[in-house]
Amino acid sequence: MKCLKNNFAKFITLFVAILTLNVLLFCLSGCEYTTFKGDGWKKKYDISAPNLADAGRDKYNANNSGWYSTMIEDFDNDSWQQLWKPVENILRNEEYWCDKMIKQTDSKIEILAEKSNSHNCNNCGDKSNYYTSGIITASYVDGKRVPTFSQAFGYFEAKVKFPYSDGMWSAFWLQTLSQGQIGNGGKDGAEIDIYESSFWNKKDFVGHCIHYDGYGSKHKGGQATHSTGKNLYEGYHTFGLKWTPEEYVFYVDGEAVWATDFGGICQVPAYIMLTNEIRQKAQYGPYGQKLGEFTGGTFYIDYVKVYQNTNYLPHIKSAEDFK
């Protein structure tokens, strides 16, 4: 009987190992990425910075280049909470997104991050030892995200200070409700990562990525990483995206660092997210970057600015247009 029990235990262990391997292989096979290198994009796309001088406050008062502002958020009073909400209270991956980890101090938003065995919160309980959060231009109705602000095309910029810690990263990204709609490439919905800061060991690096067709077996991703020649973990830096009907152009401190039309340009509105994430067990973050041990850090958000261009308005569609 003891021999049977031992054999049965070995069988279960082997079965679980095989199942885990198959799940891992399935996930890996379903995540298809294209990595872009070189600087051919500089000649292929219009990487000029948008002319935002004297941008009007609506399309009827746009400047000579057609630009007007749609959101200027300095976080200097409580009015920001009309459009911006905490990300949902969930166990994200290894960290719990908790709205108690958000502070407003000195006209800035602070996204805290901590490891704690005594996190006393009705939202979290003891579901994770790691806690952080983010803000999003969407609220939650019946468990679903409903945008409080969304926009297709335009220029999006945030001024932030990276969390000074290994084992985690911040991100400024756009998300569409139809990102999981299969077919039509990224035209009917995409996730656009304006930046991700997972390069603790290469502090001058930053990454950008486009995701479409969901996150399963049909997923497609196009990504690029590069050196900016400066320590991005010192002080504040601006990260921007010019999203036109022809291209995505990414900027760091006003300088174009990458451009692409990967998957076809998204034509449907996206809401905005600024988030923190922690990976301790997996030890890997975006772009295959090995992460070290998390020690705690704060992600600072100084402002978010969004502009639209009258020339882009005729190109806006809804996800339903592609069905």
Tab-separated table of C-alpha atoms in Angstrom:
chain	number	residue	atom	x	y	z
A	1	MET	CA	0.000	0.000	0.000
A	2	LYS	CA	2.847	2.374	0.860
A	3	CYS	CA	4.407	1.643	-2.537
A	4	LEU	CA	1.107	2.419	-4.275
A	5	LYS	CA	0.817	5.707	-2.395
A	6	ASN	CA	4.362	6.680	-3.360
A	7	ASN	CA	3.745	5.808	-7.003
A	8	PHE	CA	0.492	7.719	-6.974
A	9	ALA	CA	2.239	10.766	-5.471
A	10	LYS	CA	4.941	10.556	-8.131
A	11	PHE	CA	2.281	10.285	-10.824
A	12	ILE	CA	0.480	13.379	-9.542
A	13	THR	CA	3.758	15.308	-9.367
A	14	LEU	CA	4.659	14.293	-12.915
A	15	PHE	CA	1.148	15.093	-14.167
A	16	VAL	CA	1.232	18.572	-12.613
A	17	ALA	CA	4.707	19.207	-14.072
A	18	ILE	CA	3.583	18.165	-17.566
A	19	LEU	CA	0.398	20.229	-17.300
A	20	THR	CA	2.393	23.263	-16.149
A	21	LEU	CA	4.842	22.836	-19.030
A	22	ASN	CA	2.006	22.552	-21.559
A	23	VAL	CA	0.339	25.684	-20.201
A	24	LEU	CA	3.670	27.522	-20.358
A	25	LEU	CA	4.288	26.390	-23.929
A	26	PHE	CA	0.771	27.407	-24.905
A	27	CYS	CA	1.260	30.863	-23.424
A	28	LEU	CA	4.604	31.252	-25.119
A	29	SER	CA	3.213	30.100	-28.455
A	30	GLY	CA	0.307	32.522	-28.123
A	31	CYS	CA	2.471	35.570	-27.451
A	32	GLU	CA	3.924	36.678	-30.761
A	33	TYR	CA	6.207	39.707	-30.668
A	34	THR	CA	8.046	41.636	-33.352
A	35	THR	CA	11.082	43.507	-32.046
A	36	PHE	CA	12.100	46.570	-34.040
A	37	LYS	CA	15.719	47.692	-34.234
A	38	GLY	CA	17.652	50.286	-36.179
A	39	ASP	CA	16.673	53.839	-37.090
A	40	GLY	CA	14.909	53.332	-40.424
A	41	TRP	CA	11.774	54.743	-38.808
A	42	LYS	CA	13.360	58.213	-38.803
A	43	LYS	CA	12.999	58.472	-42.589
A	44	LYS	CA	9.802	56.461	-42.976
A	45	TYR	CA	7.518	58.495	-40.688
A	46	ASP	CA	6.759	62.121	-39.869
A	47	ILE	CA	8.505	62.348	-36.507
A	48	SER	CA	8.247	66.112	-36.131
A	49	ALA	CA	6.912	67.264	-32.786
A	50	PRO	CA	3.338	68.580	-32.815
A	51	ASN	CA	3.000	72.365	-32.991
A	52	LEU	CA	1.120	72.971	-29.747
A	53	ALA	CA	1.864	76.683	-29.424
A	54	ASP	CA	-1.372	78.639	-29.003
A	55	ALA	CA	-3.410	75.424	-29.144
A	56	GLY	CA	-7.066	76.286	-28.642
A	57	ARG	CA	-9.439	74.827	-26.074
A	58	ASP	CA	-11.774	73.263	-28.617
A	59	LYS	CA	-11.855	72.439	-32.309
A	60	TYR	CA	-13.424	75.793	-33.113
A	61	ASN	CA	-10.409	77.610	-31.670
A	62	ALA	CA	-7.621	75.342	-32.912
A	63	ASN	CA	-4.264	76.866	-33.802
A	64	ASN	CA	-3.028	77.219	-37.378
A	65	SER	CA	-1.860	73.591	-37.341
A	66	GLY	CA	-5.251	72.297	-36.173
A	67	TRP	CA	-4.220	71.468	-32.578
A	68	TYR	CA	-6.412	72.088	-29.548
A	69	SER	CA	-6.320	70.780	-25.979
A	70	THR	CA	-8.778	68.174	-24.689
A	71	MET	CA	-7.246	67.609	-21.221
A	72	ILE	CA	-4.749	69.602	-19.175
A	73	GLU	CA	-4.478	67.917	-15.780
A	74	ASP	CA	-2.016	69.372	-13.277
A	75	PHE	CA	-3.452	67.568	-10.226
A	76	ASP	CA	-3.446	70.834	-8.282
A	77	ASN	CA	-6.923	70.343	-6.777
A	78	ASP	CA	-9.519	67.623	-6.287
A	79	SER	CA	-11.159	68.196	-9.679
A	80	TRP	CA	-8.862	65.551	-11.206
A	81	GLN	CA	-11.062	62.901	-9.608
A	82	GLN	CA	-13.870	63.713	-12.052
A	83	LEU	CA	-12.029	61.963	-14.878
A	84	TRP	CA	-9.319	59.972	-13.086
A	85	LYS	CA	-10.108	56.972	-10.911
A	86	PRO	CA	-7.933	54.428	-9.086
A	87	VAL	CA	-7.344	51.253	-11.066
A	88	GLU	CA	-9.672	48.486	-9.902
A	89	ASN	CA	-8.829	46.733	-6.635
A	90	ILE	CA	-7.578	43.415	-7.936
A	91	LEU	CA	-4.773	40.927	-7.519
A	92	ARG	CA	-2.967	42.031	-10.669
A	93	ASN	CA	-0.275	39.347	-10.925
A	94	GLU	CA	2.020	39.240	-7.947
A	95	GLU	CA	0.910	42.561	-6.534
A	96	TYR	CA	-2.435	43.838	-5.377
A	97	TRP	CA	-3.685	47.052	-6.950
A	98	CYS	CA	-5.136	48.916	-3.972
A	99	ASP	CA	-6.677	52.394	-4.052
A	100	LYS	CA	-5.197	53.066	-0.608
A	101	MET	CA	-1.799	53.301	-2.316
A	102	ILE	CA	-2.636	56.612	-4.055
A	103	LYS	CA	-1.821	60.025	-2.574
A	104	GLN	CA	-2.166	63.592	-3.813
A	105	THR	CA	0.678	65.775	-2.514
A	106	ASP	CA	2.046	69.124	-3.710
A	107	SER	CA	0.088	69.065	-6.995
A	108	LYS	CA	1.336	65.581	-7.801
A	109	ILE	CA	-0.082	62.096	-7.682
A	110	GLU	CA	1.990	59.571	-5.765
A	111	ILE	CA	1.526	55.887	-6.541
A	112	LEU	CA	3.031	54.062	-3.578
A	113	ALA	CA	4.445	50.548	-3.552
A	114	GLU	CA	5.251	48.360	-0.600
A	115	LYS	CA	5.848	44.863	0.683
A	116	SER	CA	3.845	44.243	3.821
A	117	ASN	CA	2.571	41.375	5.921
A	118	SER	CA	0.217	43.690	7.815
A	119	HIS	CA	-1.612	45.559	5.068
A	120	ASN	CA	-4.867	46.418	6.822
A	121	CYS	CA	-7.395	47.115	4.087
A	122	ASN	CA	-10.955	45.950	3.497
A	123	ASN	CA	-10.290	45.819	-0.252
A	124	CYS	CA	-7.189	43.649	-0.115
A	125	GLY	CA	-7.201	41.498	2.980
A	126	ASP	CA	-4.160	39.217	2.922
A	127	LYS	CA	-4.278	38.343	-0.799
A	128	SER	CA	-0.744	39.521	-1.542
A	129	ASN	CA	2.403	40.737	0.169
A	130	TYR	CA	2.966	43.390	-2.506
A	131	TYR	CA	0.802	46.468	-2.918
A	132	THR	CA	0.737	49.328	-5.414
A	133	SER	CA	-1.793	50.983	-7.742
A	134	GLY	CA	-2.383	53.405	-10.599
A	135	ILE	CA	-4.871	55.865	-12.034
A	136	ILE	CA	-7.098	55.471	-15.070
A	137	THR	CA	-9.613	57.554	-17.032
A	138	ALA	CA	-12.350	54.987	-16.521
A	139	SER	CA	-14.807	54.018	-13.803
A	140	TYR	CA	-16.236	50.587	-13.039
A	141	VAL	CA	-19.853	49.702	-13.698
A	142	ASP	CA	-21.007	46.133	-13.057
A	143	GLY	CA	-17.396	44.965	-13.105
A	144	LYS	CA	-16.605	46.584	-16.453
A	145	ARG	CA	-14.532	49.602	-17.336
A	146	VAL	CA	-16.479	52.581	-18.629
A	147	PRO	CA	-14.224	55.397	-19.909
A	148	THR	CA	-14.587	58.809	-18.297
A	149	PHE	CA	-12.224	60.157	-20.952
A	150	SER	CA	-11.090	58.514	-24.159
A	151	GLN	CA	-9.714	59.716	-27.473
A	152	ALA	CA	-8.581	58.368	-30.808
A	153	PHE	CA	-5.544	60.107	-32.338
A	154	GLY	CA	-3.885	63.238	-31.007
A	155	TYR	CA	-0.944	63.896	-28.724
A	156	PHE	CA	-0.632	62.433	-25.212
A	157	GLU	CA	2.064	63.526	-22.749
A	158	ALA	CA	2.825	62.822	-19.092
A	159	LYS	CA	5.558	64.209	-16.864
A	160	VAL	CA	6.591	61.571	-14.340
A	161	LYS	CA	9.337	60.403	-12.017
A	162	PHE	CA	10.125	56.690	-12.148
A	163	PRO	CA	9.874	54.665	-8.929
A	164	TYR	CA	13.438	54.295	-7.671
A	165	SER	CA	13.461	50.566	-7.042
A	166	ASP	CA	14.318	47.289	-8.649
A	167	GLY	CA	11.688	44.572	-8.960
A	168	MET	CA	9.010	46.909	-10.330
A	169	TRP	CA	8.189	49.279	-13.155
A	170	SER	CA	5.832	52.125	-14.001
A	171	ALA	CA	3.949	52.579	-17.256
A	172	PHE	CA	2.027	55.221	-19.210
A	173	TRP	CA	-0.326	53.496	-21.618
A	174	LEU	CA	-3.514	53.696	-23.635
A	175	GLN	CA	-6.102	50.931	-23.750
A	176	THR	CA	-9.193	50.360	-25.894
A	177	LEU	CA	-12.275	48.435	-24.827
A	178	SER	CA	-11.977	46.451	-28.069
A	179	GLN	CA	-8.331	45.387	-27.769
A	180	GLY	CA	-9.477	41.753	-27.683
A	181	GLN	CA	-11.531	42.021	-30.864
A	182	ILE	CA	-9.920	39.583	-33.292
A	183	GLY	CA	-9.182	40.572	-36.882
A	184	ASN	CA	-8.393	43.843	-38.647
A	185	GLY	CA	-5.006	44.023	-36.940
A	186	GLY	CA	-4.797	46.853	-34.450
A	187	LYS	CA	-7.181	49.086	-36.374
A	188	ASP	CA	-10.211	48.062	-34.316
A	189	GLY	CA	-8.476	48.179	-30.936
A	190	ALA	CA	-5.012	48.163	-29.404
A	191	GLU	CA	-3.000	48.635	-26.245
A	192	ILE	CA	-0.398	51.350	-26.789
A	193	ASP	CA	2.419	51.414	-24.220
A	194	ILE	CA	3.807	54.928	-24.444
A	195	TYR	CA	6.570	53.854	-22.081
A	196	GLU	CA	7.466	51.117	-19.591
A	197	SER	CA	10.316	51.549	-17.091
A	198	SER	CA	11.610	48.023	-16.476
A	199	PHE	CA	15.322	48.749	-17.002
A	200	TRP	CA	16.767	49.155	-13.517
A	201	ASN	CA	20.142	47.789	-14.615
A	202	LYS	CA	20.151	50.012	-17.728
A	203	LYS	CA	18.756	53.246	-16.363
A	204	ASP	CA	19.081	55.093	-19.678
A	205	PHE	CA	16.761	52.610	-21.437
A	206	VAL	CA	13.014	52.725	-22.032
A	207	GLY	CA	10.569	50.499	-23.898
A	208	HIS	CA	7.452	50.959	-26.024
A	209	CYS	CA	4.978	48.384	-27.332
A	210	ILE	CA	1.762	47.924	-29.348
A	211	HIS	CA	-0.544	44.968	-28.532
A	212	TYR	CA	-3.640	43.870	-30.454
A	213	ASP	CA	-5.966	40.875	-31.003
A	214	GLY	CA	-6.194	40.125	-27.283
A	215	TYR	CA	-3.609	38.430	-25.083
A	216	GLY	CA	-4.155	34.800	-26.002
A	217	SER	CA	-3.239	32.662	-28.978
A	218	LYS	CA	-4.048	35.435	-31.497
A	219	HIS	CA	-2.006	38.110	-29.734
A	220	LYS	CA	0.422	40.244	-31.730
A	221	GLY	CA	2.941	42.660	-30.258
A	222	GLY	CA	5.423	45.097	-31.758
A	223	GLN	CA	8.060	46.518	-29.431
A	224	ALA	CA	11.218	48.600	-29.317
A	225	THR	CA	13.741	49.427	-26.616
A	226	HIS	CA	16.524	51.974	-26.796
A	227	SER	CA	18.960	54.115	-24.863
A	228	THR	CA	18.076	57.757	-24.283
A	229	GLY	CA	21.610	58.654	-23.191
A	230	LYS	CA	20.386	59.894	-19.815
A	231	ASN	CA	19.521	58.433	-16.408
A	232	LEU	CA	15.734	58.270	-16.526
A	233	TYR	CA	15.581	57.432	-12.824
A	234	GLU	CA	16.893	60.866	-11.864
A	235	GLY	CA	14.332	63.654	-11.716
A	236	TYR	CA	11.235	64.112	-13.862
A	237	HIS	CA	10.969	63.336	-17.573
A	238	THR	CA	8.225	63.740	-20.161
A	239	PHE	CA	6.930	60.878	-22.294
A	240	GLY	CA	4.724	61.568	-25.272
A	241	LEU	CA	2.878	59.887	-28.123
A	242	LYS	CA	1.791	61.501	-31.377
A	243	TRP	CA	-0.954	59.213	-32.690
A	244	THR	CA	-1.977	60.099	-36.231
A	245	PRO	CA	-3.959	58.140	-38.858
A	246	GLU	CA	-0.585	57.212	-40.424
A	247	GLU	CA	1.793	56.499	-37.519
A	248	TYR	CA	2.585	56.307	-33.828
A	249	VAL	CA	5.536	58.505	-32.807
A	250	PHE	CA	7.047	58.148	-29.325
A	251	TYR	CA	8.920	60.976	-27.575
A	252	VAL	CA	11.139	61.259	-24.492
A	253	ASP	CA	11.759	64.789	-23.219
A	254	GLY	CA	10.492	66.140	-26.535
A	255	GLU	CA	12.776	64.034	-28.726
A	256	ALA	CA	11.364	61.391	-31.097
A	257	VAL	CA	12.771	57.981	-30.087
A	258	TRP	CA	10.675	55.535	-32.151
A	259	ALA	CA	7.869	55.491	-34.727
A	260	THR	CA	5.813	52.678	-36.239
A	261	ASP	CA	2.546	51.741	-37.933
A	262	PHE	CA	2.681	48.185	-36.579
A	263	GLY	CA	-0.551	46.243	-37.077
A	264	GLY	CA	-2.276	49.150	-38.782
A	265	ILE	CA	-3.018	52.309	-36.834
A	266	CYS	CA	-5.744	52.028	-34.200
A	267	GLN	CA	-8.758	54.116	-35.202
A	268	VAL	CA	-10.964	53.764	-32.102
A	269	PRO	CA	-10.816	55.764	-28.845
A	270	ALA	CA	-8.589	54.684	-25.968
A	271	TYR	CA	-8.597	55.593	-22.299
A	272	ILE	CA	-5.436	56.456	-20.322
A	273	MET	CA	-3.610	54.498	-17.626
A	274	LEU	CA	-0.600	55.291	-15.417
A	275	THR	CA	0.274	52.287	-13.293
A	276	ASN	CA	2.872	50.533	-11.160
A	277	GLU	CA	3.586	46.805	-11.301
A	278	ILE	CA	5.725	44.491	-9.162
A	279	ARG	CA	7.244	41.149	-10.130
A	280	GLN	CA	9.090	39.296	-7.439
A	281	LYS	CA	8.539	35.589	-8.072
A	282	ALA	CA	8.735	35.649	-11.860
A	283	GLN	CA	11.792	37.936	-11.754
A	284	TYR	CA	11.126	39.160	-15.291
A	285	GLY	CA	9.392	42.289	-16.510
A	286	PRO	CA	8.512	43.627	-19.991
A	287	TYR	CA	10.967	43.107	-22.850
A	288	GLY	CA	12.500	40.105	-21.071
A	289	GLN	CA	14.238	42.317	-18.519
A	290	LYS	CA	15.459	40.487	-15.444
A	291	LEU	CA	14.266	42.194	-12.304
A	292	GLY	CA	15.978	42.225	-8.946
A	293	GLU	CA	14.530	42.267	-5.472
A	294	PHE	CA	11.788	44.792	-4.792
A	295	THR	CA	12.644	47.250	-2.028
A	296	GLY	CA	9.768	49.733	-2.322
A	297	GLY	CA	9.398	52.902	-4.333
A	298	THR	CA	7.024	55.711	-5.319
A	299	PHE	CA	5.834	56.630	-8.814
A	300	TYR	CA	5.260	60.398	-9.129
A	301	ILE	CA	2.920	61.916	-11.731
A	302	ASP	CA	3.270	65.664	-12.273
A	303	TYR	CA	0.831	66.239	-15.142
A	304	VAL	CA	-1.007	64.687	-18.059
A	305	LYS	CA	-1.791	66.689	-21.200
A	306	VAL	CA	-3.840	65.588	-24.192
A	307	TYR	CA	-4.393	67.385	-27.495
A	308	GLN	CA	-6.429	66.664	-30.610
A	309	ASN	CA	-6.044	67.800	-34.207
A	310	THR	CA	-8.943	68.777	-36.427
A	311	ASN	CA	-7.333	66.952	-39.361
A	312	TYR	CA	-7.636	63.634	-37.505
A	313	LEU	CA	-11.326	63.868	-36.608
A	314	PRO	CA	-12.721	62.431	-39.892
A	315	HIS	CA	-10.651	59.252	-39.361
A	316	ILE	CA	-12.126	58.292	-35.984
A	317	LYS	CA	-14.197	55.104	-35.948
A	318	SER	CA	-15.827	52.825	-33.421
A	319	ALA	CA	-15.113	49.139	-32.871
A	320	GLU	CA	-18.560	48.405	-34.277
A	321	ASP	CA	-17.489	49.801	-37.635
A	322	PHE	CA	-15.133	46.829	-38.019
A	323	LYS	CA	-17.620	44.116	-37.136
